[in-house]
Short mmCIF file of C-alpha atoms in Angstrom, two decimals:
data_model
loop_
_atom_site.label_atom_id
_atom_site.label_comp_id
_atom_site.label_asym_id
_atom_site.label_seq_id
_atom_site.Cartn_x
_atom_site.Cartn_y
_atom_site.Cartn_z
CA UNK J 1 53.56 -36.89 -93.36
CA UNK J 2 57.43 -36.90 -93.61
CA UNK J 3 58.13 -36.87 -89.72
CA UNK J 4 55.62 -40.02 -89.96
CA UNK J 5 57.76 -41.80 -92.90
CA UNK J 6 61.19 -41.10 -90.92
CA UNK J 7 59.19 -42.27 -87.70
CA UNK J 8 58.94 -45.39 -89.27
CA UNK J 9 61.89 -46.04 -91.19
CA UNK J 10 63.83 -45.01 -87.87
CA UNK J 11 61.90 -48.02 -86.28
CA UNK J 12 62.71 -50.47 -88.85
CA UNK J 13 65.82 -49.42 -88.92
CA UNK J 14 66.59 -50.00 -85.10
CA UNK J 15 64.22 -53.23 -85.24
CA UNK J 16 66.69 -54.69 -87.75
CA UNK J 17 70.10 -53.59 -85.82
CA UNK J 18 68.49 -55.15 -82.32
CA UNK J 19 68.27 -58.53 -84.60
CA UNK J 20 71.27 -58.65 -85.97
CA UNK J 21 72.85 -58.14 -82.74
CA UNK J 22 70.74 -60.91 -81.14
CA UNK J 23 71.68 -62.96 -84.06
CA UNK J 24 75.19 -62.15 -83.81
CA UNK J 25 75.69 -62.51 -80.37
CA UNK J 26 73.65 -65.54 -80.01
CA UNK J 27 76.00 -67.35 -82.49
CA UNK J 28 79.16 -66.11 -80.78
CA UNK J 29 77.39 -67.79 -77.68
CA UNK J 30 76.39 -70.93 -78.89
CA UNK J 31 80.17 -71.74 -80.71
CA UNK J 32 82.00 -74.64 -78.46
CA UNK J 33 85.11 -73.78 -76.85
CA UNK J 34 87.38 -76.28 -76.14
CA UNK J 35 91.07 -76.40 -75.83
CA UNK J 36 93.56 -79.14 -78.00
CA UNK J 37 94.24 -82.46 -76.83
CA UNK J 38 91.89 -81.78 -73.47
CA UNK J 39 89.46 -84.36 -72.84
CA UNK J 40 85.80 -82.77 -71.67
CA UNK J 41 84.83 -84.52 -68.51
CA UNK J 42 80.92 -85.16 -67.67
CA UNK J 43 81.46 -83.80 -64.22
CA UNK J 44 82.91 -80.70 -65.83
CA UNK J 45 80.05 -80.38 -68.05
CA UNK J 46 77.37 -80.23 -65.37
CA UNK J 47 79.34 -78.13 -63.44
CA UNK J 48 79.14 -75.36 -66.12
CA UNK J 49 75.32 -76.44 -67.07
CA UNK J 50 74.71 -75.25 -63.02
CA UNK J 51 73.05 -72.05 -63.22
CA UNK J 52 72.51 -69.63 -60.68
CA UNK J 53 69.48 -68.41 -59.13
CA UNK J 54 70.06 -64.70 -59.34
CA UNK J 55 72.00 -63.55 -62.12
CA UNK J 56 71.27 -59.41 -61.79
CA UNK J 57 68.98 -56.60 -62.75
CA UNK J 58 68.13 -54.55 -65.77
CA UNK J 59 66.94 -51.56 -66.19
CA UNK J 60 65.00 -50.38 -69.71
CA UNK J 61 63.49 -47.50 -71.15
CA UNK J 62 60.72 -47.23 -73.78
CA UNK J 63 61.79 -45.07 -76.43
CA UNK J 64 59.03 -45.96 -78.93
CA UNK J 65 56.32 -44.28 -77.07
CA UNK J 66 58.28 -40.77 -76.98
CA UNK J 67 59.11 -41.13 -80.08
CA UNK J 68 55.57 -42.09 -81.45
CA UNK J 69 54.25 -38.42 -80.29
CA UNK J 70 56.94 -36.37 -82.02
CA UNK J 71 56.43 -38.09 -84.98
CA UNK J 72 52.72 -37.17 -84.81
CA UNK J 73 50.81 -39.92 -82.63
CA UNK J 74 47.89 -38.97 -80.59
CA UNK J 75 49.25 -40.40 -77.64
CA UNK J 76 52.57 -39.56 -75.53
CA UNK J 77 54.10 -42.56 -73.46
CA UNK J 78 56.95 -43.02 -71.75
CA UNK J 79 57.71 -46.21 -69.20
CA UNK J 80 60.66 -48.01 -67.31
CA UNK J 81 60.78 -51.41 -66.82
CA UNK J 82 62.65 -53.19 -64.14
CA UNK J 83 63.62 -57.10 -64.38
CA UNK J 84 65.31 -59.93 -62.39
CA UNK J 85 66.87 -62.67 -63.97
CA UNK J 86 66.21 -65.87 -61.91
CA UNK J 87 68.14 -68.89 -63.83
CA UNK J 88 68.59 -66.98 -66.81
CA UNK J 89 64.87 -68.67 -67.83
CA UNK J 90 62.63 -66.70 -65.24
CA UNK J 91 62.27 -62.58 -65.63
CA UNK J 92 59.79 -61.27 -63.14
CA UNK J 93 59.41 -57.94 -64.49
CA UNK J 94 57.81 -54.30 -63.44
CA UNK J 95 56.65 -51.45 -65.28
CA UNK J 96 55.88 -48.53 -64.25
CA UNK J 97 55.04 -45.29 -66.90
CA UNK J 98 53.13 -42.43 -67.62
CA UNK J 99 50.48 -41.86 -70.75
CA UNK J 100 48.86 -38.64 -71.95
CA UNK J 101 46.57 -37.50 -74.46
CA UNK J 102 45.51 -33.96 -75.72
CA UNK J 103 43.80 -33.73 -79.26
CA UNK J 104 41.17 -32.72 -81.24
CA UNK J 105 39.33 -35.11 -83.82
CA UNK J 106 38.08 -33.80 -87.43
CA UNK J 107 34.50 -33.77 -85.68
CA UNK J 108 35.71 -30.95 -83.14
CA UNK J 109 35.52 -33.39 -80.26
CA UNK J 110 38.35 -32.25 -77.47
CA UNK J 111 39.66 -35.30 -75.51
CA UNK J 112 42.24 -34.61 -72.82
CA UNK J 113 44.11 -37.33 -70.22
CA UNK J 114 47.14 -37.94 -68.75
CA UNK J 115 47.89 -40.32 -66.12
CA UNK J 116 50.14 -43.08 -65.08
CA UNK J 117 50.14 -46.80 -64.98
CA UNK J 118 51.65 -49.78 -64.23
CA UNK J 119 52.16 -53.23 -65.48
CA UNK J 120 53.44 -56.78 -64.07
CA UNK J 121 54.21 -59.85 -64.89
CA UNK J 122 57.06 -62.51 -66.53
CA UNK J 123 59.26 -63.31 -69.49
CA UNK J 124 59.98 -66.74 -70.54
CA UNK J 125 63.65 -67.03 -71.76
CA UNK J 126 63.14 -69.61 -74.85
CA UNK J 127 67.15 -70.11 -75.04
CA UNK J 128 68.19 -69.97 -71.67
CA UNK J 129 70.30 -73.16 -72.45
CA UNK J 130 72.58 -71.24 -74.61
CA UNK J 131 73.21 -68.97 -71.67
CA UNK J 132 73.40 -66.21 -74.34
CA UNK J 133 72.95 -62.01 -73.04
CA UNK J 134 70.75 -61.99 -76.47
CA UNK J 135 67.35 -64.17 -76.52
CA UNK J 136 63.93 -64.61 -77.83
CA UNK J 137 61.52 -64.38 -74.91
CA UNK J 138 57.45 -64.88 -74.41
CA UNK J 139 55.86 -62.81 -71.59
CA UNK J 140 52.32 -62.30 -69.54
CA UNK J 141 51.75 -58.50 -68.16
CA UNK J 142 48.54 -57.54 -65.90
CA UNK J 143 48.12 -54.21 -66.31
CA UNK J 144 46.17 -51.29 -64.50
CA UNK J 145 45.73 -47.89 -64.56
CA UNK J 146 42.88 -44.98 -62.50
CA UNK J 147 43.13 -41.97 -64.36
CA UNK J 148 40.42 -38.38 -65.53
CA UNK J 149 39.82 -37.12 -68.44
CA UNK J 150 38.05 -34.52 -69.99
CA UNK J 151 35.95 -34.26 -73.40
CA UNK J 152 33.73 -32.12 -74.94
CA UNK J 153 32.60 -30.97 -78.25
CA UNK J 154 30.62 -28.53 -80.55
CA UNK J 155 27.21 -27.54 -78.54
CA UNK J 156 24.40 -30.07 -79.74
CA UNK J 157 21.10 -29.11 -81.47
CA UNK J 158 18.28 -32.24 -80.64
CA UNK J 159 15.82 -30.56 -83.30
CA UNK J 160 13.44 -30.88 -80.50
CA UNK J 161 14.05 -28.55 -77.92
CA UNK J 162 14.86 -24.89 -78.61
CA UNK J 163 18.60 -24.12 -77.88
CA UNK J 164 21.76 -25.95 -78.12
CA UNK J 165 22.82 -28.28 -75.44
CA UNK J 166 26.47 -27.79 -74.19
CA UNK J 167 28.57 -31.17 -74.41
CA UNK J 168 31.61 -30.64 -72.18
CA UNK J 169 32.96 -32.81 -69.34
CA UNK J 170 35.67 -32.21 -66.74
CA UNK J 171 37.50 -34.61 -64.27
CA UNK J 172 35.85 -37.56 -65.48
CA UNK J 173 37.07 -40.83 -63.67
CA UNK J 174 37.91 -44.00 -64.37
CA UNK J 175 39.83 -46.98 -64.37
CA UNK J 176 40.87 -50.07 -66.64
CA UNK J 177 42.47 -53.63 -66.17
CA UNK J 178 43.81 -55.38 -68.83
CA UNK J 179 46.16 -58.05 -69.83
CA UNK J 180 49.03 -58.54 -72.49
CA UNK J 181 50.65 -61.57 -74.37
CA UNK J 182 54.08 -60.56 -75.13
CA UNK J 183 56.75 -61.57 -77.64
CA UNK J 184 60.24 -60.14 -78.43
CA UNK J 185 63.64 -59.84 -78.53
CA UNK J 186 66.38 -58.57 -76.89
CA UNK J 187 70.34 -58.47 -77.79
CA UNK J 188 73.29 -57.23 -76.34
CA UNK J 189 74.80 -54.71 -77.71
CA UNK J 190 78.29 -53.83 -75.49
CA UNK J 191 79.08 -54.62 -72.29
CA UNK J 192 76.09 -54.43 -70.28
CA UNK J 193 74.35 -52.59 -72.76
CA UNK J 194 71.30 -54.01 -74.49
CA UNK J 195 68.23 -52.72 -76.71
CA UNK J 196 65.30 -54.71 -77.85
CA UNK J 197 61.88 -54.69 -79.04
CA UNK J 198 58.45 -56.29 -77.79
CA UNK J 199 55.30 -56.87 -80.03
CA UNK J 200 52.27 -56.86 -77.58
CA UNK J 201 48.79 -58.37 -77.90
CA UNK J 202 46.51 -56.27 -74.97
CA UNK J 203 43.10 -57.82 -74.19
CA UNK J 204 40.84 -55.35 -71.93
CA UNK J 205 39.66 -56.66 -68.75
CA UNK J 206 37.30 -53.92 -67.50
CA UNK J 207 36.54 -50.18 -67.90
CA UNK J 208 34.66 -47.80 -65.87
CA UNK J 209 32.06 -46.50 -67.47
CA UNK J 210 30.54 -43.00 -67.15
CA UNK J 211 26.62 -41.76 -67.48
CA UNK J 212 27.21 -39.58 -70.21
CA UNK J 213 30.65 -40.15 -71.76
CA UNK J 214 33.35 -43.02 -72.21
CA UNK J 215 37.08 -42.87 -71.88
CA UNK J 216 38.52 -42.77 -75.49
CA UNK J 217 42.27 -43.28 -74.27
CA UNK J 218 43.68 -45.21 -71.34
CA UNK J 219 46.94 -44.65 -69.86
CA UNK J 220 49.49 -47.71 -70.99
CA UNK J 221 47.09 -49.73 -72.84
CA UNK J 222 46.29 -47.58 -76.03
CA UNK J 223 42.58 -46.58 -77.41
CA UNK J 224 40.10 -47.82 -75.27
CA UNK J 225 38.91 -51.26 -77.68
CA UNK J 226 38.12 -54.30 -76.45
CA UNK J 227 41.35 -56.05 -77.69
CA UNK J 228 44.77 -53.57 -79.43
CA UNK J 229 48.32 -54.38 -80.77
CA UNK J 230 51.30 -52.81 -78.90
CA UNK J 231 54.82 -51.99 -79.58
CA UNK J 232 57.71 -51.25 -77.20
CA UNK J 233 61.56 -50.50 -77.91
CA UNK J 234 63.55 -50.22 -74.97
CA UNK J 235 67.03 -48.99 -74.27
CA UNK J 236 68.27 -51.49 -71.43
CA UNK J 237 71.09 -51.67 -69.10
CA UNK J 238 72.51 -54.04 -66.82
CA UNK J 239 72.78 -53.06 -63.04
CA UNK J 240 76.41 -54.46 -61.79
CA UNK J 241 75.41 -55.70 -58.94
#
């Protein structure tokens, strides 16, 4: 219970410093410099409004999902993300991780999976014209994973037929699809050094289903509902190139 309470008052706390450092640095951006006596030309102005096409690559790590399992989740997830920032507006952006599972529920039902998975898709800079490092963004990911698992639990009596029935199933397959609406933040921090956080609506496309049992967990999308909440907080830095 206490490693859950820190958990989360860890999060907040690194929630709050990622927004004041978008705040702050987003302010810094947006305050006009000019120098005495020096008339601003138009041409001048649309010079600096020009904005390149490719303006580099980051490269961020989830810490949220490692974190999640040592503070007691179910679930261990770790993931990397790689971006491109096309006119400081357009972030085509890959992620590839890895999700496992290995726990008992109060019933005495075993569920075991690990696997990885990927996602894909594109942030939406909503201040790219303050050509600030810090920003709000939106975001679409597709999602996919193929993974096994195993379950089983306490042998079954039917009341029926004399004898217990075993309930235990090995190298199960599957796969799922899914999609996510994404919304966060990130700010820099120093240099190209950046954290930030994502909130993450996940809508299930499709799941195989088994004959006798269903997959409880899937890799990178969470327990396996029609429609989940997400959270990532990823440590991010700038490639110089």
């Amino acid at each position: 219970m206490m490693k859950k309470i820190t958990y989360i008052f860890t999060i907040r706390l690194l929630l709050m410093s990622s927004f004041f450092f978008f705040l702050s640095s987003s302010f810094a951006q947006t305050q006009p410099q000019r120098q005495p006596g020096k008339k601003v030309m138009k041409k001048d102005l649309e010079e600096k409004e020009k904005t390149p096409l490719y303006n580099g690559v980051t490269i961020g790590v989830d810490a949220y999902g490692i974190g999640a399992k040592f503070f007691g989740s179910d679930f261990l997830s770790s993931e990397v993300s790689v971006d491109v920032n096309l006119k400081h507006r357009f972030f085509p952006v890959l992620e590839l991780g890895y999700g496992t599972t290995d726990t008992t529920n109060d019933d005495g039902i075993h569920y075991k999976s690990f696997a990885p998975f990927a996602r894909i898709g594109m942030n939406y800079n909503t201040m790219y014209k303050k050509k600030s490092d810090s920003y709000l963004y939106v975001g679409l990911r597709y999602g996919f994973t193929a993974f096994k698992y195993d379950v089983s639990a306490p042998d079954i009596n039917d009341g029926i037929w004399p004898g217990d029935i075993p309930f235990n199933y090995t190298g199960e397959k599957s796969n799922a699809q899914w999609l996510e609406l994404v919304v966060g933040v990130r700010a820099q921090v120093f240099k190209s050094f950046h954290m930030g956080w994502s909130l993450r609506y996940r809508n299930r496309l499709s799941v195989k289903e088994n004959p006798n049992t269903d997959a409880w967990y899937i890799p990178g999308f969470g327990t396996n509902k029609k429609t989940i909440l997400g959270v990532t907080y990823n440590l991010i830095y700038k490639l110089p190139f």
